[in-house]
mmCIF file of C-alpha atoms in Angstrom:
data_model
loop_
_atom_site.group_PDB
_atom_site.id
_atom_site.type_symbol
_atom_site.label_atom_id
_atom_site.label_comp_id
_atom_site.label_asym_id
_atom_site.label_seq_id
_atom_site.Cartn_x
_atom_site.Cartn_y
_atom_site.Cartn_z
ATOM 1 C CA MET A 169 124.542 79.309 82.110
ATOM 2 C CA VAL A 170 125.603 78.712 78.578
ATOM 3 C CA ALA A 171 125.686 75.078 77.565
ATOM 4 C CA HIS A 172 128.652 73.967 75.507
ATOM 5 C CA LEU A 173 129.343 70.608 73.933
ATOM 6 C CA GLY A 174 129.667 68.092 76.734
ATOM 7 C CA VAL A 175 129.756 70.748 79.474
ATOM 8 C CA ILE A 176 127.407 71.045 82.434
ATOM 9 C CA SER A 177 124.925 73.862 82.073
ATOM 10 C CA PHE A 178 123.423 75.364 85.207
ATOM 11 C CA SER A 179 120.455 77.670 85.470
ATOM 12 C CA SER A 180 119.512 79.443 88.699
ATOM 13 C CA SER A 181 118.578 76.470 90.886
ATOM 14 C CA CYS A 182 116.960 73.851 88.699
ATOM 15 C CA HIS A 183 119.786 73.098 86.287
ATOM 16 C CA LEU A 184 120.137 71.821 82.748
ATOM 17 C CA LEU A 185 122.694 69.786 80.856
ATOM 18 C CA HIS A 186 122.769 70.276 77.091
ATOM 19 C CA SER A 187 124.849 68.760 74.349
ATOM 20 C CA SER A 188 124.845 71.945 72.310
ATOM 21 C CA PRO A 189 125.557 75.673 72.817
ATOM 22 C CA GLN A 190 122.859 77.992 73.964
ATOM 23 C CA LEU A 191 120.874 80.335 71.760
ATOM 24 C CA SER A 192 122.772 83.008 69.884
ATOM 25 C CA LEU A 193 120.820 85.627 67.958
ATOM 26 C CA CYS A 194 121.464 88.616 65.753
ATOM 27 C CA LEU A 195 120.097 91.344 67.974
ATOM 28 C CA HIS A 196 118.948 94.808 67.039
ATOM 29 C CA LYS A 197 121.289 96.106 69.753
ATOM 30 C CA PRO A 198 124.148 93.614 70.156
ATOM 31 C CA ILE A 199 125.449 93.020 73.631
ATOM 32 C CA VAL A 200 129.099 94.026 73.393
ATOM 33 C CA MET A 201 131.873 92.605 75.522
ATOM 34 C CA ALA A 202 133.112 95.070 78.107
ATOM 35 C CA THR A 203 136.628 96.387 78.053
ATOM 36 C CA VAL A 204 138.598 95.409 81.123
ATOM 37 C CA SER A 205 138.787 98.144 83.742
ATOM 38 C CA THR A 206 139.178 98.320 87.498
ATOM 39 C CA ASP A 207 135.414 97.963 87.964
ATOM 40 C CA PRO A 208 133.638 97.509 84.631
ATOM 41 C CA VAL A 209 130.227 97.184 86.308
ATOM 42 C CA ARG A 210 130.523 100.543 88.026
ATOM 43 C CA GLU A 211 132.011 102.071 84.889
ATOM 44 C CA TRP A 212 129.059 100.986 82.718
ATOM 45 C CA ILE A 213 126.431 102.106 85.225
ATOM 46 C CA LEU A 214 128.010 105.558 85.519
ATOM 47 C CA THR A 215 128.333 106.016 81.750
ATOM 48 C CA GLU A 216 126.013 104.036 79.512
ATOM 49 C CA GLY A 217 123.661 103.408 82.427
ATOM 50 C CA LYS A 218 123.251 107.205 82.705
ATOM 51 C CA ALA A 219 123.681 107.272 86.475
ATOM 52 C CA SER A 220 125.762 109.956 88.182
ATOM 53 C CA GLN A 221 126.054 108.127 91.486
ATOM 54 C CA ILE A 222 125.579 104.659 92.964
ATOM 55 C CA THR A 223 123.747 105.051 96.261
ATOM 56 C CA GLY A 224 123.699 101.440 97.385
ATOM 57 C CA ILE A 225 124.687 97.856 96.601
ATOM 58 C CA SER A 226 122.686 95.089 98.258
ATOM 59 C CA PRO A 227 122.790 91.299 97.830
ATOM 60 C CA VAL A 228 119.863 89.518 96.183
ATOM 61 C CA GLY A 229 119.249 85.897 97.154
ATOM 62 C CA GLY A 230 117.952 82.985 95.120
ATOM 63 C CA GLY A 231 120.937 81.715 93.139
ATOM 64 C CA CYS A 232 123.542 79.148 94.133
ATOM 65 C CA ILE A 233 125.979 79.504 91.222
ATOM 66 C CA ASN A 234 126.404 83.258 90.852
ATOM 67 C CA LEU A 235 126.564 86.269 93.147
ATOM 68 C CA ALA A 236 123.654 88.654 92.612
ATOM 69 C CA ASN A 237 123.351 92.281 93.681
ATOM 70 C CA ARG A 238 121.014 95.209 93.277
ATOM 71 C CA TYR A 239 122.792 98.445 92.370
ATOM 72 C CA THR A 240 120.675 101.415 93.428
ATOM 73 C CA THR A 241 121.447 104.656 91.603
ATOM 74 C CA ASP A 242 119.982 108.073 90.896
ATOM 75 C CA ALA A 243 118.938 106.676 87.501
ATOM 76 C CA GLY A 244 117.100 103.680 88.928
ATOM 77 C CA SER A 245 118.202 100.189 89.925
ATOM 78 C CA PHE A 246 120.212 97.568 88.043
ATOM 79 C CA PHE A 247 120.455 93.831 88.643
ATOM 80 C CA VAL A 248 124.015 92.498 88.427
ATOM 81 C CA LYS A 249 125.184 88.890 88.500
ATOM 82 C CA THR A 250 128.850 87.949 88.752
ATOM 83 C CA ASN A 251 130.769 84.699 88.613
ATOM 84 C CA ARG A 252 134.419 84.684 89.674
ATOM 85 C CA SER A 253 135.401 81.446 87.936
ATOM 86 C CA ILE A 254 133.531 81.278 84.606
ATOM 87 C CA GLY A 255 134.120 83.428 81.536
ATOM 88 C CA PRO A 256 131.591 85.675 79.778
ATOM 89 C CA GLU A 257 130.256 82.896 77.523
ATOM 90 C CA MET A 258 127.803 81.784 80.214
ATOM 91 C CA PHE A 259 126.242 85.217 80.634
ATOM 92 C CA GLU A 260 126.368 85.866 76.883
ATOM 93 C CA GLY A 261 124.059 82.891 76.423
ATOM 94 C CA GLU A 262 121.710 84.149 79.115
ATOM 95 C CA ALA A 263 121.675 87.647 77.603
ATOM 96 C CA LEU A 264 120.938 86.338 74.122
ATOM 97 C CA GLY A 265 118.066 84.236 75.406
ATOM 98 C CA LEU A 266 116.625 87.104 77.430
ATOM 99 C CA SER A 267 116.924 89.440 74.448
ATOM 100 C CA ALA A 268 115.171 86.975 72.156
ATOM 101 C CA MET A 269 112.256 86.673 74.581
ATOM 102 C CA TYR A 270 112.202 90.417 75.285
ATOM 103 C CA GLU A 271 111.898 91.213 71.595
ATOM 104 C CA THR A 272 108.688 89.165 71.273
ATOM 105 C CA LYS A 273 106.925 91.825 73.393
ATOM 106 C CA SER A 274 104.817 89.112 74.977
ATOM 107 C CA ILE A 275 105.781 87.954 78.468
ATOM 108 C CA ARG A 276 107.921 90.166 80.677
ATOM 109 C CA VAL A 277 111.593 89.294 81.107
ATOM 110 C CA PRO A 278 114.428 91.455 82.456
ATOM 111 C CA GLN A 279 116.134 93.322 79.634
ATOM 112 C CA PRO A 280 119.879 92.567 79.497
ATOM 113 C CA TYR A 281 122.215 95.551 79.122
ATOM 114 C CA LYS A 282 125.822 94.419 79.304
ATOM 115 C CA VAL A 283 127.996 91.313 79.520
ATOM 116 C CA GLY A 284 131.716 91.424 80.179
ATOM 117 C CA ALA A 285 134.841 90.020 81.794
ATOM 118 C CA LEU A 286 135.999 90.919 85.291
ATOM 119 C CA PRO A 287 139.609 92.119 85.473
ATOM 120 C CA THR A 288 140.405 89.637 88.244
ATOM 121 C CA GLY A 289 138.829 86.710 86.376
ATOM 122 C CA GLY A 290 135.258 85.644 85.858
ATOM 123 C CA SER A 291 132.403 87.605 84.309
ATOM 124 C CA TYR A 292 129.314 89.713 84.908
ATOM 125 C CA ILE A 293 125.937 90.591 83.434
ATOM 126 C CA ILE A 294 124.009 93.803 84.028
ATOM 127 C CA MET A 295 120.271 93.768 83.420
ATOM 128 C CA GLU A 296 117.032 95.508 84.241
ATOM 129 C CA PHE A 297 116.012 95.286 87.876
ATOM 130 C CA ILE A 298 112.402 94.181 88.228
ATOM 131 C CA GLU A 299 110.634 94.755 91.529
ATOM 132 C CA PHE A 300 108.731 91.528 92.208
ATOM 133 C CA GLY A 301 105.227 91.349 93.598
ATOM 134 C CA SER A 302 104.064 89.214 96.487
ATOM 135 C CA SER A 303 102.941 86.242 94.383
ATOM 136 C CA ARG A 304 103.640 84.425 91.116
ATOM 137 C CA GLY A 305 100.691 86.191 89.544
ATOM 138 C CA ASP A 306 97.674 84.903 87.658
ATOM 139 C CA GLN A 307 98.164 81.426 86.173
ATOM 140 C CA ALA A 308 95.860 82.152 83.251
ATOM 141 C CA VAL A 309 97.789 85.291 82.332
ATOM 142 C CA LEU A 310 101.047 83.349 82.538
ATOM 143 C CA GLY A 311 99.684 80.653 80.236
ATOM 144 C CA ARG A 312 98.383 83.144 77.691
ATOM 145 C CA LYS A 313 101.553 85.228 77.573
ATOM 146 C CA LEU A 314 103.799 82.186 77.342
ATOM 147 C CA ALA A 315 101.725 80.956 74.388
ATOM 148 C CA GLU A 316 101.987 84.396 72.782
ATOM 149 C CA MET A 317 105.776 84.166 73.040
ATOM 150 C CA HIS A 318 105.781 80.718 71.453
ATOM 151 C CA LYS A 319 103.523 81.942 68.673
ATOM 152 C CA ALA A 320 105.527 85.106 68.021
ATOM 153 C CA ALA A 321 109.048 83.680 67.833
ATOM 154 C CA LYS A 322 109.644 80.983 65.221
ATOM 155 C CA SER A 323 112.848 79.921 63.508
ATOM 156 C CA GLU A 324 113.144 79.328 59.778
ATOM 157 C CA LYS A 325 116.438 77.479 60.340
ATOM 158 C CA GLY A 326 114.903 74.604 62.264
ATOM 159 C CA PHE A 327 115.456 73.278 65.761
ATOM 160 C CA GLY A 328 118.423 74.182 67.918
ATOM 161 C CA PHE A 329 120.602 77.275 68.321
ATOM 162 C CA HIS A 330 122.240 79.892 66.149
ATOM 163 C CA ILE A 331 125.809 78.962 67.066
ATOM 164 C CA ASN A 332 125.730 75.237 66.366
ATOM 165 C CA THR A 333 124.343 72.830 63.795
ATOM 166 C CA TRP A 334 120.646 73.252 63.115
ATOM 167 C CA THR A 335 118.391 70.218 62.794
ATOM 168 C CA SER A 336 115.398 70.285 60.486
ATOM 169 C CA ASP A 337 113.677 67.352 62.195
ATOM 170 C CA TRP A 338 112.413 67.744 65.754
ATOM 171 C CA VAL A 339 112.442 64.034 66.619
ATOM 172 C CA GLU A 340 116.069 63.823 65.514
ATOM 173 C CA PHE A 341 116.996 66.896 67.553
ATOM 174 C CA TYR A 342 115.224 65.766 70.708
ATOM 175 C CA SER A 343 116.478 62.206 70.408
ATOM 176 C CA LYS A 344 120.120 63.095 69.764
ATOM 177 C CA HIS A 345 120.707 66.350 71.619
ATOM 178 C CA ARG A 346 118.449 65.744 74.591
ATOM 179 C CA LEU A 347 117.646 62.132 75.475
ATOM 180 C CA ALA A 348 120.625 60.296 73.941
ATOM 181 C CA PHE A 349 123.059 62.807 75.420
ATOM 182 C CA GLN A 350 121.639 62.369 78.916
ATOM 183 C CA LEU A 351 121.525 58.589 78.615
ATOM 184 C CA LYS A 352 125.163 58.448 77.536
ATOM 185 C CA LEU A 353 126.124 60.704 80.425
ATOM 186 C CA ALA A 354 124.351 58.428 82.916
ATOM 187 C CA GLN A 355 126.244 55.463 81.516
ATOM 188 C CA GLN A 356 129.568 57.298 81.778
ATOM 189 C CA GLN A 357 128.995 58.760 85.244
ATOM 190 C CA PHE A 358 127.254 55.880 86.998
ATOM 191 C CA GLY A 359 127.913 52.873 84.778
ATOM 192 C CA ASP A 360 124.135 52.659 84.399
ATOM 193 C CA SER A 361 123.881 50.308 81.438
ATOM 194 C CA ALA A 362 120.274 49.382 82.276
ATOM 195 C CA ILE A 363 118.840 52.868 81.847
ATOM 196 C CA TYR A 364 121.128 53.466 78.858
ATOM 197 C CA GLU A 365 120.061 50.347 76.975
ATOM 198 C CA LYS A 366 116.358 50.747 77.671
ATOM 199 C CA GLY A 367 116.540 54.439 76.904
ATOM 200 C CA GLN A 368 118.202 53.762 73.564
ATOM 201 C CA ARG A 369 115.324 51.460 72.621
ATOM 202 C CA LEU A 370 112.917 54.318 73.313
ATOM 203 C CA VAL A 371 115.046 56.826 71.400
ATOM 204 C CA LYS A 372 115.062 54.599 68.308
ATOM 205 C CA ASN A 373 111.261 54.377 68.366
ATOM 206 C CA LEU A 374 110.419 57.899 69.460
ATOM 207 C CA GLY A 375 108.960 58.860 66.079
ATOM 208 C CA ALA A 376 105.826 56.826 66.770
ATOM 209 C CA LEU A 377 104.763 59.428 69.341
ATOM 210 C CA PHE A 378 104.858 62.220 66.754
ATOM 211 C CA GLU A 379 102.881 60.770 63.860
ATOM 212 C CA ASP A 380 100.608 63.308 62.148
ATOM 213 C CA VAL A 381 101.871 66.137 64.391
ATOM 214 C CA THR A 382 102.808 69.536 62.979
ATOM 215 C CA ILE A 383 105.805 70.880 64.864
ATOM 216 C CA GLU A 384 107.122 74.409 64.420
ATOM 217 C CA PRO A 385 110.403 75.596 65.980
ATOM 218 C CA CYS A 386 109.215 77.942 68.740
ATOM 219 C CA LEU A 387 111.418 80.004 71.019
ATOM 220 C CA LEU A 388 111.360 78.201 74.385
ATOM 221 C CA HIS A 389 112.438 79.430 77.797
ATOM 222 C CA GLY A 390 113.829 75.938 78.324
ATOM 223 C CA ASP A 391 113.909 75.752 82.137
ATOM 224 C CA LEU A 392 110.464 76.845 83.248
ATOM 225 C CA TRP A 393 110.061 75.751 86.864
ATOM 226 C CA SER A 394 108.659 77.613 89.864
ATOM 227 C CA GLY A 395 111.991 79.226 90.785
ATOM 228 C CA ASN A 396 112.146 80.927 87.392
ATOM 229 C CA ILE A 397 108.589 82.296 87.474
ATOM 230 C CA SER A 398 107.498 85.421 89.338
ATOM 231 C CA SER A 399 105.399 88.547 88.829
ATOM 232 C CA ASP A 400 106.089 92.265 88.890
ATOM 233 C CA LYS A 401 104.491 94.826 91.204
ATOM 234 C CA ASN A 402 101.507 95.047 88.854
ATOM 235 C CA GLY A 403 100.912 91.304 88.975
ATOM 236 C CA GLU A 404 102.179 90.697 85.431
ATOM 237 C CA PRO A 405 104.091 87.416 85.070
ATOM 238 C CA VAL A 406 107.882 87.520 84.774
ATOM 239 C CA ILE A 407 110.123 84.635 83.685
ATOM 240 C CA LEU A 408 113.838 84.472 84.459
ATOM 241 C CA ASP A 409 117.087 82.532 83.978
ATOM 242 C CA PRO A 410 116.364 80.989 80.576
ATOM 243 C CA ALA A 411 118.044 78.115 78.761
ATOM 244 C CA CYS A 412 116.568 79.154 75.416
ATOM 245 C CA TYR A 413 116.415 77.161 72.206
ATOM 246 C CA TYR A 414 113.983 76.632 69.343
ATOM 247 C CA GLY A 415 111.888 73.519 69.848
ATOM 248 C CA HIS A 416 108.453 71.915 70.021
ATOM 249 C CA ASN A 417 106.229 74.114 72.163
ATOM 250 C CA GLU A 418 105.106 71.105 74.236
ATOM 251 C CA ALA A 419 108.683 70.677 75.465
ATOM 252 C CA GLU A 420 108.234 73.871 77.505
ATOM 253 C CA PHE A 421 106.136 71.864 79.970
ATOM 254 C CA GLY A 422 108.934 69.403 80.724
ATOM 255 C CA MET A 423 109.537 70.938 84.146
ATOM 256 C CA SER A 424 105.829 70.947 85.039
ATOM 257 C CA TRP A 425 106.535 68.501 87.880
ATOM 258 C CA CYS A 426 108.093 71.400 89.806
ATOM 259 C CA ALA A 427 106.390 74.365 88.145
ATOM 260 C CA GLY A 428 102.907 74.190 89.649
ATOM 261 C CA PHE A 429 100.975 74.738 86.419
ATOM 262 C CA GLY A 430 97.235 74.422 87.031
ATOM 263 C CA GLY A 431 94.169 73.996 84.872
ATOM 264 C CA SER A 432 93.727 77.724 84.275
ATOM 265 C CA PHE A 433 97.311 77.916 82.979
ATOM 266 C CA TYR A 434 96.793 75.172 80.398
ATOM 267 C CA ASN A 435 93.328 76.376 79.372
ATOM 268 C CA ALA A 436 94.640 79.875 78.658
ATOM 269 C CA TYR A 437 97.726 78.532 76.888
ATOM 270 C CA PHE A 438 95.761 76.289 74.539
ATOM 271 C CA GLU A 439 93.383 79.105 73.618
ATOM 272 C CA VAL A 440 96.371 80.758 71.901
ATOM 273 C CA MET A 441 98.359 77.648 70.908
ATOM 274 C CA PRO A 442 95.770 74.908 70.318
ATOM 275 C CA LYS A 443 96.471 71.504 71.807
ATOM 276 C CA GLN A 444 97.473 68.937 69.207
ATOM 277 C CA ALA A 445 96.269 65.352 69.098
ATOM 278 C CA GLY A 446 98.443 63.068 71.198
ATOM 279 C CA PHE A 447 99.539 65.772 73.643
ATOM 280 C CA GLU A 448 98.825 63.581 76.668
ATOM 281 C CA LYS A 449 100.794 60.612 75.329
ATOM 282 C CA ARG A 450 103.822 62.817 74.595
ATOM 283 C CA ARG A 451 103.787 64.728 77.871
ATOM 284 C CA ASP A 452 105.990 62.305 79.803
ATOM 285 C CA VAL A 453 108.659 62.094 77.098
ATOM 286 C CA TYR A 454 109.380 65.761 77.814
ATOM 287 C CA LEU A 455 109.448 65.129 81.567
ATOM 288 C CA LEU A 456 111.967 62.355 80.893
ATOM 289 C CA TYR A 457 114.698 64.693 79.685
ATOM 290 C CA HIS A 458 114.563 66.730 82.881
ATOM 291 C CA TYR A 459 114.445 63.674 85.153
ATOM 292 C CA LEU A 460 117.511 62.292 83.375
ATOM 293 C CA ASN A 461 119.213 65.656 83.670
ATOM 294 C CA HIS A 462 118.521 65.801 87.401
ATOM 295 C CA TYR A 463 119.730 62.229 87.778
ATOM 296 C CA ASN A 464 123.027 63.208 86.175
ATOM 297 C CA LEU A 465 123.346 66.376 88.225
ATOM 298 C CA PHE A 466 122.036 65.380 91.630
ATOM 299 C CA GLY A 467 122.196 61.608 91.787
ATOM 300 C CA SER A 468 120.054 58.519 92.165
ATOM 301 C CA GLY A 469 117.011 60.189 93.708
ATOM 302 C CA TYR A 470 115.712 60.949 90.198
ATOM 303 C CA ARG A 471 116.609 57.630 88.567
ATOM 304 C CA SER A 472 113.404 55.780 89.421
ATOM 305 C CA SER A 473 111.209 58.497 87.881
ATOM 306 C CA ALA A 474 113.239 58.412 84.672
ATOM 307 C CA MET A 475 113.258 54.624 84.481
ATOM 308 C CA SER A 476 109.521 54.437 85.155
ATOM 309 C CA ILE A 477 108.793 56.740 82.197
ATOM 310 C CA ILE A 478 111.094 54.731 79.918
ATOM 311 C CA ASP A 479 109.478 51.427 80.961
ATOM 312 C CA ASP A 480 105.980 52.839 80.392
ATOM 313 C CA TYR A 481 106.830 53.985 76.875
ATOM 314 C CA LEU A 482 108.515 50.707 75.956
ATOM 315 C CA ARG A 483 105.340 48.947 77.048
ATOM 316 C CA ILE A 484 103.061 51.345 75.158
ATOM 317 C CA LEU A 485 105.177 51.209 71.996
ATOM 318 C CA LYS A 486 105.724 47.457 72.368
ATOM 319 C CA VAL A 487 109.432 47.623 71.658
#
């Protein structure tokens, strides 16, 4: 889902809260809003989708926020997600992120075709249907292709998104738009002044973890956990349901606690994007954002993990 200022942002199953809008890019082929019709999905498939007949519509599982269906036609299959209560902005953000990753020609992602409003309320997105294989594919190939995407897509504007204020400094961006936002939300939702106050001490001293580090704004998937990783029928890795933004490449590993990345993944990744000094000491600060996010979304079960990371860094930094 698209993340707007102060609004909850959900991905497929492992969800994200952001303080800023999702990625918006100038695309070679802009995704145009659909005109309202009786069935705009069917209308697009039978015109721009170059199908003459729809031979079947079957539900596809995996999501808990949107309805997902496979449309089988004489011109191939299409993957369609609909949401009856949220406007097109959510799917516009997803389409823009998918398009940005698709254009790197590195790792496979489903190509988005159309985003629009449903005449009865809500919205839809039509995209390429990818037939998945029986496994998540080769970890080394996943690591290499993810690194190739990070290397290929850089932003000259800085860190953040195209439709909100850009930040030239990564520490400022991550402190303000990631950690501080989540900490404030925890204070507002749960009255958790302890995690807020300790977290603010860390935020104010975060720069010490990034001394002598060169950070380029790389295009990140933003929500890379096991549910958003698969492979196609040829075994090539596929990544889905992005929450894209331009950030420090190391931040991509923030969901590693539920992504299952192994040694072969990291070895292949760092062959393309060399590991920088201090990677190990920064690793947990990127886990922290996602633990805080899950705390705010799903409750106290994630609080202890977040607080433990904060306490460890306050001890290491002696603040």
